[in-house]
PDB file of C-alpha atoms in Angstrom:
ATOM      1  CA  ARG A 141      36.294 -19.991   0.466  1.00  0.00           C
ATOM      2  CA  GLN A 142      32.520 -20.371   0.386  1.00  0.00           C
ATOM      3  CA  LEU A 143      30.365 -19.184   3.218  1.00  0.00           C
ATOM      4  CA  GLY A 144      27.126 -20.851   4.117  1.00  0.00           C
ATOM      5  CA  CYS A 145      25.580 -24.031   2.849  1.00  0.00           C
ATOM      6  CA  ALA A 146      26.813 -25.495  -0.412  1.00  0.00           C
ATOM      7  CA  PHE A 147      23.301 -26.743  -1.112  1.00  0.00           C
ATOM      8  CA  ALA A 148      21.217 -23.582  -1.038  1.00  0.00           C
ATOM      9  CA  MET A 149      17.485 -24.211  -1.231  1.00  0.00           C
ATOM     10  CA  PRO A 150      15.951 -23.014  -4.488  1.00  0.00           C
ATOM     11  CA  PRO A 151      13.151 -20.491  -4.106  1.00  0.00           C
ATOM     12  CA  LYS A 152       9.728 -22.073  -3.708  1.00  0.00           C
ATOM     13  CA  ALA A 153       7.374 -22.066  -6.645  1.00  0.00           C
ATOM     14  CA  CYS A 154       3.848 -20.662  -6.499  1.00  0.00           C
ATOM     15  CA  VAL A 155       1.349 -23.494  -6.016  1.00  0.00           C
ATOM     16  CA  ARG A 156      -0.948 -21.980  -8.659  1.00  0.00           C
ATOM     17  CA  CYS A 157       1.291 -20.817 -11.501  1.00  0.00           C
ATOM     18  CA  ALA A 158       4.747 -22.234 -10.664  1.00  0.00           C
ATOM     19  CA  GLY A 159       6.199 -18.706 -10.711  1.00  0.00           C
ATOM     20  CA  LYS A 160       8.458 -17.484  -7.929  1.00  0.00           C
ATOM     21  CA  ALA A 161       6.624 -17.492  -4.606  1.00  0.00           C
ATOM     22  CA  VAL A 162       7.035 -14.357  -2.517  1.00  0.00           C
ATOM     23  CA  LEU A 163       4.897 -15.321   0.455  1.00  0.00           C
ATOM     24  CA  LYS A 164       3.506 -18.222   2.416  1.00  0.00           C
ATOM     25  CA  ARG A 165      -0.212 -17.792   2.867  1.00  0.00           C
ATOM     26  CA  PRO A 166      -1.019 -18.017   6.593  1.00  0.00           C
ATOM     27  CA  LYS A 167      -4.498 -19.453   6.003  1.00  0.00           C
ATOM     28  CA  THR A 168      -3.297 -22.465   3.990  1.00  0.00           C
ATOM     29  CA  GLY A 169       0.485 -22.523   4.206  1.00  0.00           C
ATOM     30  CA  ASP A 170       0.653 -22.350   0.388  1.00  0.00           C
ATOM     31  CA  ALA A 171       3.626 -20.653  -1.252  1.00  0.00           C
ATOM     32  CA  MET A 172       2.305 -18.043  -3.685  1.00  0.00           C
ATOM     33  CA  CYS A 173       3.394 -15.300  -6.025  1.00  0.00           C
ATOM     34  CA  ARG A 174       1.912 -11.848  -5.458  1.00  0.00           C
ATOM     35  CA  GLU A 175      -0.514 -11.978  -8.406  1.00  0.00           C
ATOM     36  CA  CYS A 176      -1.944 -15.388  -7.479  1.00  0.00           C
ATOM     37  CA  PHE A 177      -2.326 -14.356  -3.836  1.00  0.00           C
ATOM     38  CA  TYR A 178      -4.294 -11.265  -4.869  1.00  0.00           C
ATOM     39  CA  ARG A 179      -6.524 -13.277  -7.198  1.00  0.00           C
ATOM     40  CA  VAL A 180      -7.218 -16.009  -4.602  1.00  0.00           C
ATOM     41  CA  PHE A 181      -8.020 -13.370  -1.979  1.00  0.00           C
ATOM     42  CA  GLU A 182     -10.347 -11.514  -4.352  1.00  0.00           C
ATOM     43  CA  ASP A 183     -12.026 -14.791  -5.378  1.00  0.00           C
ATOM     44  CA  GLU A 184     -12.639 -15.689  -1.723  1.00  0.00           C
ATOM     45  CA  VAL A 185     -14.173 -12.275  -1.028  1.00  0.00           C
ATOM     46  CA  HIS A 186     -16.368 -12.644  -4.118  1.00  0.00           C
ATOM     47  CA  ALA A 187     -17.474 -16.141  -3.022  1.00  0.00           C
ATOM     48  CA  THR A 188     -18.432 -14.763   0.413  1.00  0.00           C
ATOM     49  CA  ILE A 189     -20.419 -11.949  -1.222  1.00  0.00           C
ATOM     50  CA  GLN A 190     -22.219 -14.399  -3.508  1.00  0.00           C
ATOM     51  CA  GLU A 191     -22.897 -17.046  -0.840  1.00  0.00           C
ATOM     52  CA  GLY A 192     -24.242 -14.438   1.568  1.00  0.00           C
ATOM     53  CA  LYS A 193     -26.224 -12.620  -1.133  1.00  0.00           C
ATOM     54  CA  ILE A 194     -24.767  -9.467   0.398  1.00  0.00           C
ATOM     55  CA  PHE A 195     -25.455  -7.074  -2.483  1.00  0.00           C
ATOM     56  CA  THR A 196     -28.331  -6.475  -4.859  1.00  0.00           C
ATOM     57  CA  PRO A 197     -27.985  -4.430  -8.052  1.00  0.00           C
ATOM     58  CA  GLY A 198     -28.823  -0.817  -7.226  1.00  0.00           C
ATOM     59  CA  ASP A 199     -27.454  -0.969  -3.673  1.00  0.00           C
ATOM     60  CA  VAL A 200     -25.602   2.122  -2.502  1.00  0.00           C
ATOM     61  CA  VAL A 201     -22.689   0.902  -0.402  1.00  0.00           C
ATOM     62  CA  ALA A 202     -20.728   3.130   1.962  1.00  0.00           C
ATOM     63  CA  ILE A 203     -17.166   1.917   2.468  1.00  0.00           C
ATOM     64  CA  GLY A 204     -15.987   2.828   5.974  1.00  0.00           C
ATOM     65  CA  ALA A 205     -12.689   4.478   5.069  1.00  0.00           C
ATOM     66  CA  SER A 206     -10.227   5.281   7.840  1.00  0.00           C
ATOM     67  CA  GLY A 207      -7.197   5.564   5.580  1.00  0.00           C
ATOM     68  CA  GLY A 208      -5.584   2.545   7.215  1.00  0.00           C
ATOM     69  CA  LYS A 209      -4.492  -0.666   5.506  1.00  0.00           C
ATOM     70  CA  ASP A 210      -7.711  -2.599   6.114  1.00  0.00           C
ATOM     71  CA  SER A 211     -10.080   0.011   4.709  1.00  0.00           C
ATOM     72  CA  THR A 212      -7.746   0.824   1.812  1.00  0.00           C
ATOM     73  CA  VAL A 213      -7.619  -2.850   0.802  1.00  0.00           C
ATOM     74  CA  LEU A 214     -11.404  -3.046   1.211  1.00  0.00           C
ATOM     75  CA  ALA A 215     -11.946  -0.048  -1.093  1.00  0.00           C
ATOM     76  CA  HIS A 216      -9.626  -1.533  -3.706  1.00  0.00           C
ATOM     77  CA  VAL A 217     -11.185  -5.019  -3.571  1.00  0.00           C
ATOM     78  CA  MET A 218     -14.760  -3.691  -3.650  1.00  0.00           C
ATOM     79  CA  LYS A 219     -13.956  -1.531  -6.686  1.00  0.00           C
ATOM     80  CA  VAL A 220     -12.226  -4.432  -8.503  1.00  0.00           C
ATOM     81  CA  LEU A 221     -14.970  -6.959  -7.724  1.00  0.00           C
ATOM     82  CA  ASN A 222     -17.814  -4.571  -8.578  1.00  0.00           C
ATOM     83  CA  GLU A 223     -16.260  -4.027 -12.000  1.00  0.00           C
ATOM     84  CA  ARG A 224     -15.118  -7.624 -12.600  1.00  0.00           C
ATOM     85  CA  HIS A 225     -18.414  -9.262 -11.578  1.00  0.00           C
ATOM     86  CA  ASN A 226     -20.834  -6.453 -12.452  1.00  0.00           C
ATOM     87  CA  TYR A 227     -22.530  -6.268  -9.033  1.00  0.00           C
ATOM     88  CA  GLY A 228     -24.320  -3.119 -10.166  1.00  0.00           C
ATOM     89  CA  ILE A 229     -23.708  -1.334  -6.874  1.00  0.00           C
ATOM     90  CA  LYS A 230     -22.648   2.252  -6.215  1.00  0.00           C
ATOM     91  CA  LEU A 231     -19.606   2.533  -3.956  1.00  0.00           C
ATOM     92  CA  ILE A 232     -18.915   5.642  -1.855  1.00  0.00           C
ATOM     93  CA  LEU A 233     -16.060   6.198   0.568  1.00  0.00           C
ATOM     94  CA  LEU A 234     -17.285   7.353   3.986  1.00  0.00           C
ATOM     95  CA  SER A 235     -14.801   8.702   6.498  1.00  0.00           C
ATOM     96  CA  VAL A 236     -15.207  10.037  10.019  1.00  0.00           C
ATOM     97  CA  ASP A 237     -13.243  12.971  11.443  1.00  0.00           C
ATOM     98  CA  GLU A 238     -13.412  12.609  15.207  1.00  0.00           C
ATOM     99  CA  GLY A 239     -11.839  15.998  15.821  1.00  0.00           C
ATOM    100  CA  ILE A 240      -8.756  14.715  17.640  1.00  0.00           C
ATOM    101  CA  THR A 241      -5.880  17.095  16.986  1.00  0.00           C
ATOM    102  CA  GLY A 242      -3.124  15.332  15.023  1.00  0.00           C
ATOM    103  CA  TYR A 243      -4.890  11.942  15.026  1.00  0.00           C
ATOM    104  CA  ARG A 244      -6.821  11.710  11.765  1.00  0.00           C
ATOM    105  CA  ASP A 245      -5.047  14.313   9.596  1.00  0.00           C
ATOM    106  CA  ASP A 246      -2.663  11.930   7.755  1.00  0.00           C
ATOM    107  CA  SER A 247      -5.241   9.178   7.334  1.00  0.00           C
ATOM    108  CA  LEU A 248      -7.799  11.617   5.905  1.00  0.00           C
ATOM    109  CA  GLU A 249      -5.187  12.588   3.312  1.00  0.00           C
ATOM    110  CA  THR A 250      -4.825   8.882   2.454  1.00  0.00           C
ATOM    111  CA  VAL A 251      -8.612   8.606   2.058  1.00  0.00           C
ATOM    112  CA  LYS A 252      -8.575  11.632  -0.263  1.00  0.00           C
ATOM    113  CA  ARG A 253      -5.874   9.931  -2.363  1.00  0.00           C
ATOM    114  CA  ASN A 254      -7.976   6.721  -2.392  1.00  0.00           C
ATOM    115  CA  LYS A 255     -10.914   8.764  -3.719  1.00  0.00           C
ATOM    116  CA  ILE A 256      -8.799   9.805  -6.693  1.00  0.00           C
ATOM    117  CA  GLN A 257      -7.012   6.460  -7.160  1.00  0.00           C
ATOM    118  CA  TYR A 258     -10.220   4.393  -7.134  1.00  0.00           C
ATOM    119  CA  ASP A 259     -12.423   7.060  -8.739  1.00  0.00           C
ATOM    120  CA  LEU A 260     -14.989   6.916  -5.933  1.00  0.00           C
ATOM    121  CA  ASP A 261     -17.067   9.633  -4.310  1.00  0.00           C
ATOM    122  CA  LEU A 262     -16.024  10.578  -0.769  1.00  0.00           C
ATOM    123  CA  LYS A 263     -18.011  11.957   2.139  1.00  0.00           C
ATOM    124  CA  ILE A 264     -16.209  13.005   5.317  1.00  0.00           C
ATOM    125  CA  VAL A 265     -18.481  13.467   8.311  1.00  0.00           C
ATOM    126  CA  SER A 266     -17.217  15.077  11.495  1.00  0.00           C
ATOM    127  CA  TYR A 267     -18.226  14.778  15.104  1.00  0.00           C
ATOM    128  CA  LYS A 268     -18.507  18.582  15.117  1.00  0.00           C
ATOM    129  CA  GLU A 269     -20.967  18.480  12.196  1.00  0.00           C
ATOM    130  CA  LEU A 270     -22.999  15.559  13.574  1.00  0.00           C
ATOM    131  CA  TYR A 271     -22.913  16.128  17.343  1.00  0.00           C
ATOM    132  CA  GLY A 272     -21.888  19.755  17.754  1.00  0.00           C
ATOM    133  CA  TRP A 273     -18.550  18.960  19.422  1.00  0.00           C
ATOM    134  CA  THR A 274     -15.204  17.371  18.643  1.00  0.00           C
ATOM    135  CA  MET A 275     -13.585  14.542  20.565  1.00  0.00           C
ATOM    136  CA  ASP A 276     -11.017  17.044  21.869  1.00  0.00           C
ATOM    137  CA  GLU A 277     -13.892  19.108  23.301  1.00  0.00           C
ATOM    138  CA  ILE A 278     -15.451  16.005  24.872  1.00  0.00           C
ATOM    139  CA  VAL A 279     -12.145  15.109  26.549  1.00  0.00           C
ATOM    140  CA  LYS A 280     -11.930  18.643  27.990  1.00  0.00           C
ATOM    141  CA  GLU A 281     -15.335  18.078  29.609  1.00  0.00           C
ATOM    142  CA  VAL A 282     -15.154  14.438  30.752  1.00  0.00           C
ATOM    143  CA  GLY A 283     -11.391  13.918  31.034  1.00  0.00           C
ATOM    144  CA  LEU A 284      -9.363  11.060  29.587  1.00  0.00           C
ATOM    145  CA  LYS A 285     -11.235   8.339  31.483  1.00  0.00           C
ATOM    146  CA  SER A 286     -13.720   6.521  29.221  1.00  0.00           C
ATOM    147  CA  ASN A 287     -12.928   8.708  26.201  1.00  0.00           C
ATOM    148  CA  CYS A 288     -12.235   5.602  24.063  1.00  0.00           C
ATOM    149  CA  THR A 289     -15.707   4.303  24.917  1.00  0.00           C
ATOM    150  CA  PHE A 290     -17.301   7.592  23.873  1.00  0.00           C
ATOM    151  CA  CYS A 291     -15.268   7.737  20.682  1.00  0.00           C
ATOM    152  CA  GLY A 292     -16.053   4.144  19.636  1.00  0.00           C
ATOM    153  CA  VAL A 293     -19.796   4.589  20.125  1.00  0.00           C
ATOM    154  CA  PHE A 294     -19.804   7.959  18.375  1.00  0.00           C
ATOM    155  CA  ARG A 295     -17.743   6.630  15.437  1.00  0.00           C
ATOM    156  CA  ARG A 296     -20.195   3.782  14.795  1.00  0.00           C
ATOM    157  CA  GLN A 297     -23.122   6.211  14.995  1.00  0.00           C
ATOM    158  CA  ALA A 298     -21.271   8.614  12.686  1.00  0.00           C
ATOM    159  CA  LEU A 299     -20.898   5.852  10.080  1.00  0.00           C
ATOM    160  CA  ASP A 300     -24.638   5.133  10.336  1.00  0.00           C
ATOM    161  CA  LYS A 301     -25.565   8.814  10.088  1.00  0.00           C
ATOM    162  CA  GLY A 302     -23.108   9.394   7.239  1.00  0.00           C
ATOM    163  CA  ALA A 303     -24.557   6.427   5.343  1.00  0.00           C
ATOM    164  CA  MET A 304     -28.050   7.874   5.799  1.00  0.00           C
ATOM    165  CA  LEU A 305     -26.862  11.259   4.467  1.00  0.00           C
ATOM    166  CA  LEU A 306     -25.474   9.464   1.396  1.00  0.00           C
ATOM    167  CA  GLY A 307     -28.604   7.396   0.838  1.00  0.00           C
ATOM    168  CA  ALA A 308     -26.543   4.246   1.362  1.00  0.00           C
ATOM    169  CA  ASN A 309     -28.431   1.113   2.303  1.00  0.00           C
ATOM    170  CA  LYS A 310     -25.292  -0.896   3.170  1.00  0.00           C
ATOM    171  CA  ILE A 311     -22.044  -0.182   5.015  1.00  0.00           C
ATOM    172  CA  VAL A 312     -18.893  -2.298   4.623  1.00  0.00           C
ATOM    173  CA  THR A 313     -15.905  -2.093   6.953  1.00  0.00           C
ATOM    174  CA  GLY A 314     -12.491  -3.713   6.635  1.00  0.00           C
ATOM    175  CA  HIS A 315     -11.008  -5.860   9.391  1.00  0.00           C
ATOM    176  CA  ASN A 316      -8.118  -8.271   9.693  1.00  0.00           C
ATOM    177  CA  ALA A 317      -7.783 -11.435  11.772  1.00  0.00           C
ATOM    178  CA  ASP A 318      -6.212  -9.536  14.690  1.00  0.00           C
ATOM    179  CA  ASP A 319      -9.230  -7.178  14.798  1.00  0.00           C
ATOM    180  CA  ILE A 320     -11.596 -10.137  14.879  1.00  0.00           C
ATOM    181  CA  ALA A 321      -9.611 -11.835  17.669  1.00  0.00           C
ATOM    182  CA  GLU A 322      -9.752  -8.643  19.754  1.00  0.00           C
ATOM    183  CA  THR A 323     -13.490  -8.124  19.308  1.00  0.00           C
TER     184      THR A 323
END
């Protein structure tokens, strides 16, 4: 006895290479294999960089590296595109340690692995180093109310200050569509 439909749908083919599709691209609805999806994504990022004339050879670019998915993908794509298209830019990972007990520890370890994996320099700046206090110390003084506001403002300033310490003239940060919708 057979279970299910006798006419099972064959797997969709990738619209670019006719290989086995593993995903449906939300932006276009196209069925794609992993390799073609990566290449299309990288090509779109490259086109945006070129159209916006975002980089000039000799630029020092700080990659805001939290250790999350968005910044990890950004570091990978920037490294690949810089090598593939010879942008002539220097890439440096820049991470911020807010000094929140148990919050950033794992993600800083991810950033350290990214440094090795992508062969990029890494600078970790801390609130303690830059401002003389940690976020935990700020919360002890001001309480939990408004601490997210403080932290967000300080993090952005920490990226700017860290970039200055590195001699970077550009900062790139990774965001996804949900981040953009929330902002």
